[in-house]
PDB file of C-alpha atoms in Angstrom:
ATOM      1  CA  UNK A   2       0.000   0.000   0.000  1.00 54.00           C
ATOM      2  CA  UNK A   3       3.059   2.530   1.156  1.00 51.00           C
ATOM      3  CA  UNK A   4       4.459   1.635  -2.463  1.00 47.00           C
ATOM      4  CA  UNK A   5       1.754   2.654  -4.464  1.00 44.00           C
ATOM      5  CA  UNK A   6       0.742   5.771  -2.265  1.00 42.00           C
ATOM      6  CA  UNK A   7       4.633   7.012  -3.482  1.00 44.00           C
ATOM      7  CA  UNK A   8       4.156   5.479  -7.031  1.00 45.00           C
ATOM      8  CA  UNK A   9       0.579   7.867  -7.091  1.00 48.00           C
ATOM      9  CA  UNK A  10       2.847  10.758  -5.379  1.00 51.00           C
ATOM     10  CA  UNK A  11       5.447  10.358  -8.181  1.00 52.00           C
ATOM     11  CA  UNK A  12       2.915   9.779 -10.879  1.00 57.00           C
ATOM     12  CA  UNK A  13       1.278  13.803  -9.583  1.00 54.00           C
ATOM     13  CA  UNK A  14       4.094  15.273  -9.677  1.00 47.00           C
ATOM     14  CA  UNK A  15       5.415  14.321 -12.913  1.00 48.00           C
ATOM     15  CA  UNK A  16       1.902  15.464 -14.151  1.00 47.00           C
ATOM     16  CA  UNK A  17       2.566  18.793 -12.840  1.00 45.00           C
ATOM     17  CA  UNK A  18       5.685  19.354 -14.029  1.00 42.00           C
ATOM     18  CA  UNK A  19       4.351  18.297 -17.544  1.00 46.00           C
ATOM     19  CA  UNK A  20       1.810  21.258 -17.364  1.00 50.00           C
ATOM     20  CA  UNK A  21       4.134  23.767 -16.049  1.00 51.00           C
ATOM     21  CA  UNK A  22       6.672  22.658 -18.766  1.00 58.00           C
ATOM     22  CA  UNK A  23       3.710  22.956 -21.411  1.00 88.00           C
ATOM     23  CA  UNK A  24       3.164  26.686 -20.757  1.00 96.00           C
ATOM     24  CA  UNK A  25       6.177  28.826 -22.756  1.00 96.00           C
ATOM     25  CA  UNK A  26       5.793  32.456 -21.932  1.00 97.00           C
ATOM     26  CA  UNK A  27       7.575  33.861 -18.378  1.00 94.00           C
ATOM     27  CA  UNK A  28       5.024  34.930 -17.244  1.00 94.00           C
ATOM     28  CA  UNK A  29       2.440  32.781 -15.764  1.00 96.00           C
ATOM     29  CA  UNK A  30      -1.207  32.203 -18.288  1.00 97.00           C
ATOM     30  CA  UNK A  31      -3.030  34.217 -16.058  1.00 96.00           C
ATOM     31  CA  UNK A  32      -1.189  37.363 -15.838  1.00 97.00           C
ATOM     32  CA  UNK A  33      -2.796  40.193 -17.343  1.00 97.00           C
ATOM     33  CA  UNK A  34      -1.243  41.653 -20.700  1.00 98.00           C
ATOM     34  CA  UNK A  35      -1.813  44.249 -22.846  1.00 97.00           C
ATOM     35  CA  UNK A  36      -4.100  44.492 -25.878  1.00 98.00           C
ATOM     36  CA  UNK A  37      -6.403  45.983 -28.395  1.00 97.00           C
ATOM     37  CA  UNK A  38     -10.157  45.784 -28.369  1.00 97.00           C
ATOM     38  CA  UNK A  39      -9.778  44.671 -32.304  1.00 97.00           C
ATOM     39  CA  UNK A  40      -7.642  41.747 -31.168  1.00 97.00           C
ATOM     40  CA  UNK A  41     -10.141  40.904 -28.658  1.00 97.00           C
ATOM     41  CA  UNK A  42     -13.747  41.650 -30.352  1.00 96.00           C
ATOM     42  CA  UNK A  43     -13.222  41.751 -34.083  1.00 95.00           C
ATOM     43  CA  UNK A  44     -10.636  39.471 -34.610  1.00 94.00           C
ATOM     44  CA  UNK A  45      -7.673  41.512 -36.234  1.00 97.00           C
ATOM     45  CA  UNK A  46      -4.440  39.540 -36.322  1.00 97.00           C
ATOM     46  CA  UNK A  47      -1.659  40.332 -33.818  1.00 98.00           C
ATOM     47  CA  UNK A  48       1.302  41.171 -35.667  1.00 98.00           C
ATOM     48  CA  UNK A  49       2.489  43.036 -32.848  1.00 98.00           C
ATOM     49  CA  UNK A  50       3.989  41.378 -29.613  1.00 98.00           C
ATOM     50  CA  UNK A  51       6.623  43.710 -27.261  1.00 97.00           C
ATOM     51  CA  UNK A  52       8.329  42.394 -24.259  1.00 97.00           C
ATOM     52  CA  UNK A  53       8.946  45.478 -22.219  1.00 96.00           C
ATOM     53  CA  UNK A  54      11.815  46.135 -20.245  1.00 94.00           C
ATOM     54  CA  UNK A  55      10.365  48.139 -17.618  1.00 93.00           C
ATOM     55  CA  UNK A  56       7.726  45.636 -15.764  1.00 93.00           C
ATOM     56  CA  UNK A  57       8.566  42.202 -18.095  1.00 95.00           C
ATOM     57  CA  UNK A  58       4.982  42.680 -19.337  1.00 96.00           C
ATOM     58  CA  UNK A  59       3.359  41.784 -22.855  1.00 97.00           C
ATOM     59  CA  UNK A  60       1.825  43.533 -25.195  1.00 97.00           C
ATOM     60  CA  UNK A  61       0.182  41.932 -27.990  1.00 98.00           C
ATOM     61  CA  UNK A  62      -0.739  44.354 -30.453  1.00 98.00           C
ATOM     62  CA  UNK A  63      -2.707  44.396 -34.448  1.00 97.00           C
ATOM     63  CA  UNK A  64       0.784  46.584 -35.487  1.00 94.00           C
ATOM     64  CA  UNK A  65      -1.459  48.442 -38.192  1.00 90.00           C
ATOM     65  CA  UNK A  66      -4.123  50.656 -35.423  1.00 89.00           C
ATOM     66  CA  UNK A  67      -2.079  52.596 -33.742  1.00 86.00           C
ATOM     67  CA  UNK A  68      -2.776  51.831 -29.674  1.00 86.00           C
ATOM     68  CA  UNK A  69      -4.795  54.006 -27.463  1.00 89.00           C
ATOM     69  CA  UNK A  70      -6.356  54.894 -24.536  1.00 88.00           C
ATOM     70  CA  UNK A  71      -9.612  54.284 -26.903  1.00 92.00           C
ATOM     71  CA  UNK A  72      -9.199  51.154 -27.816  1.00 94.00           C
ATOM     72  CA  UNK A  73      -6.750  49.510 -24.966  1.00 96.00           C
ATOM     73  CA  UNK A  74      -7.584  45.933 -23.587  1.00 97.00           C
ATOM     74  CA  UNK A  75      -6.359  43.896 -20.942  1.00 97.00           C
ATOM     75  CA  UNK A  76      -6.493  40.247 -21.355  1.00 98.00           C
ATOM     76  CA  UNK A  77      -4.974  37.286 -20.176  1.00 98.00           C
ATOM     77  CA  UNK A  78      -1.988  35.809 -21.364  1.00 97.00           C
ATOM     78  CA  UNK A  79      -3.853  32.013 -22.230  1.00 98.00           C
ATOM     79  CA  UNK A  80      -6.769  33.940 -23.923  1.00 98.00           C
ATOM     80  CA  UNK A  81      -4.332  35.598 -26.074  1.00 98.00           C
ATOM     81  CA  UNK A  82      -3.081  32.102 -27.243  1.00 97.00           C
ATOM     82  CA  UNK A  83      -6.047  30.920 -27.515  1.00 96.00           C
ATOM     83  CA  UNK A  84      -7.061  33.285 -29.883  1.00 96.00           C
ATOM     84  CA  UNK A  85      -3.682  33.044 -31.909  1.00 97.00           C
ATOM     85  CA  UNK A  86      -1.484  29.392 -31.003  1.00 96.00           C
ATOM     86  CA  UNK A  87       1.258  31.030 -32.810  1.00 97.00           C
ATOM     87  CA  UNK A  88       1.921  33.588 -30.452  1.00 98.00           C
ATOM     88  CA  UNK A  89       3.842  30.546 -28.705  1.00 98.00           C
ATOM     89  CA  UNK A  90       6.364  30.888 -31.135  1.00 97.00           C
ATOM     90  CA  UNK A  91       7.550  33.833 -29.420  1.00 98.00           C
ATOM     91  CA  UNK A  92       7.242  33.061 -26.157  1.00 97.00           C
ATOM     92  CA  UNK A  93      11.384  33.051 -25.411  1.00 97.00           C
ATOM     93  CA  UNK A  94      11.557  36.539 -26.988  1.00 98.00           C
ATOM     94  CA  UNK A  95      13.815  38.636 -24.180  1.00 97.00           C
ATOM     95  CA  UNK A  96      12.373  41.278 -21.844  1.00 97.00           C
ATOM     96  CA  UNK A  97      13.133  44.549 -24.192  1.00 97.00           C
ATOM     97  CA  UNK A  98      12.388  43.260 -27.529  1.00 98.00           C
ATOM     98  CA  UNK A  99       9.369  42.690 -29.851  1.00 98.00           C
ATOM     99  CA  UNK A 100       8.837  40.726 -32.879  1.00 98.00           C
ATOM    100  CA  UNK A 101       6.533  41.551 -35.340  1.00 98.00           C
ATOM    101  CA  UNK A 102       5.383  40.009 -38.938  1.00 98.00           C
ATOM    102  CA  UNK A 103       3.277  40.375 -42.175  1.00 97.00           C
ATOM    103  CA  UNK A 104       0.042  38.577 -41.809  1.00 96.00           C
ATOM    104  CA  UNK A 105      -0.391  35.587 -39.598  1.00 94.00           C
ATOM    105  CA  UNK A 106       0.911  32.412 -40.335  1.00 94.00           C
ATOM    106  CA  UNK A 107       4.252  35.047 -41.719  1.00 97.00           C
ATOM    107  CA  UNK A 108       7.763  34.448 -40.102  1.00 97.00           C
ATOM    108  CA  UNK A 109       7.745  36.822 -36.498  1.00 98.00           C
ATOM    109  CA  UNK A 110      10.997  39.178 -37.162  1.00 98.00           C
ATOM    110  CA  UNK A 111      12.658  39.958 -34.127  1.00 98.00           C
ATOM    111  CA  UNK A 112      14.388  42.806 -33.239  1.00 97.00           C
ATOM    112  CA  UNK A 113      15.608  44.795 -29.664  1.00 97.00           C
ATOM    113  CA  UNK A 114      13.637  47.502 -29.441  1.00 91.00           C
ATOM    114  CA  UNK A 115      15.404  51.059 -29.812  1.00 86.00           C
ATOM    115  CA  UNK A 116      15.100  53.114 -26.036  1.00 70.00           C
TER     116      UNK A 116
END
């Protein structure tokens, strides 16, 4: 009995380091990060994703309407991917950079964003 109680202990928390492994951003899928209400309610395509510097946060962007106080969102980082799995492609870029691309499904170009 002993044996399989630690086999079941082993067996949970193998399964929790699976999920934790599965998730690829720094940050932890519900943490809040920056959007646009275009991303969120009419579908437009992030081709925008920045990595700031100053608080680590995301920002997940269209990269053709310019952001605003107007049309700011907050979402969480899993809704975000759920909305666009590719965004997990970026999920190692470095705190002070942002990658950006074409249209979606389009190579992400990154670059270290100028201060």
């Amino acid at each position: 009995m002993r044996l399989l109680l630690l086999l079941l202990a082993a067996i949970a928390s193998l399964s929790c380091f699976a999920e934790e492994q599965a998730w690829p951003f720094d940050q932890s899928p519900n943490v809040a990060a920056i959007t646009q209400r275009q991303v969120l309610y009419e579908k437009a395509a992030i081709l925008l994703v920045s990595h700031d510097a100053e608080d680590h946060g995301w920002q997940f962007l269209t990269g053709s309407i310019p952001p605003s106080s107007g049309n700011a969102a907050v979402a969480g980082m899993e809704q975000l991917v759920r909305i666009d799995p590719s965004l997990k492609e970026i999920a190692d870029l470095p705190v002070g950079w942002r990658a950006h691309r074409e249209r979606v499904g389009a190579k992400w170009v990154r670059e270290k964003k100028s201060k």
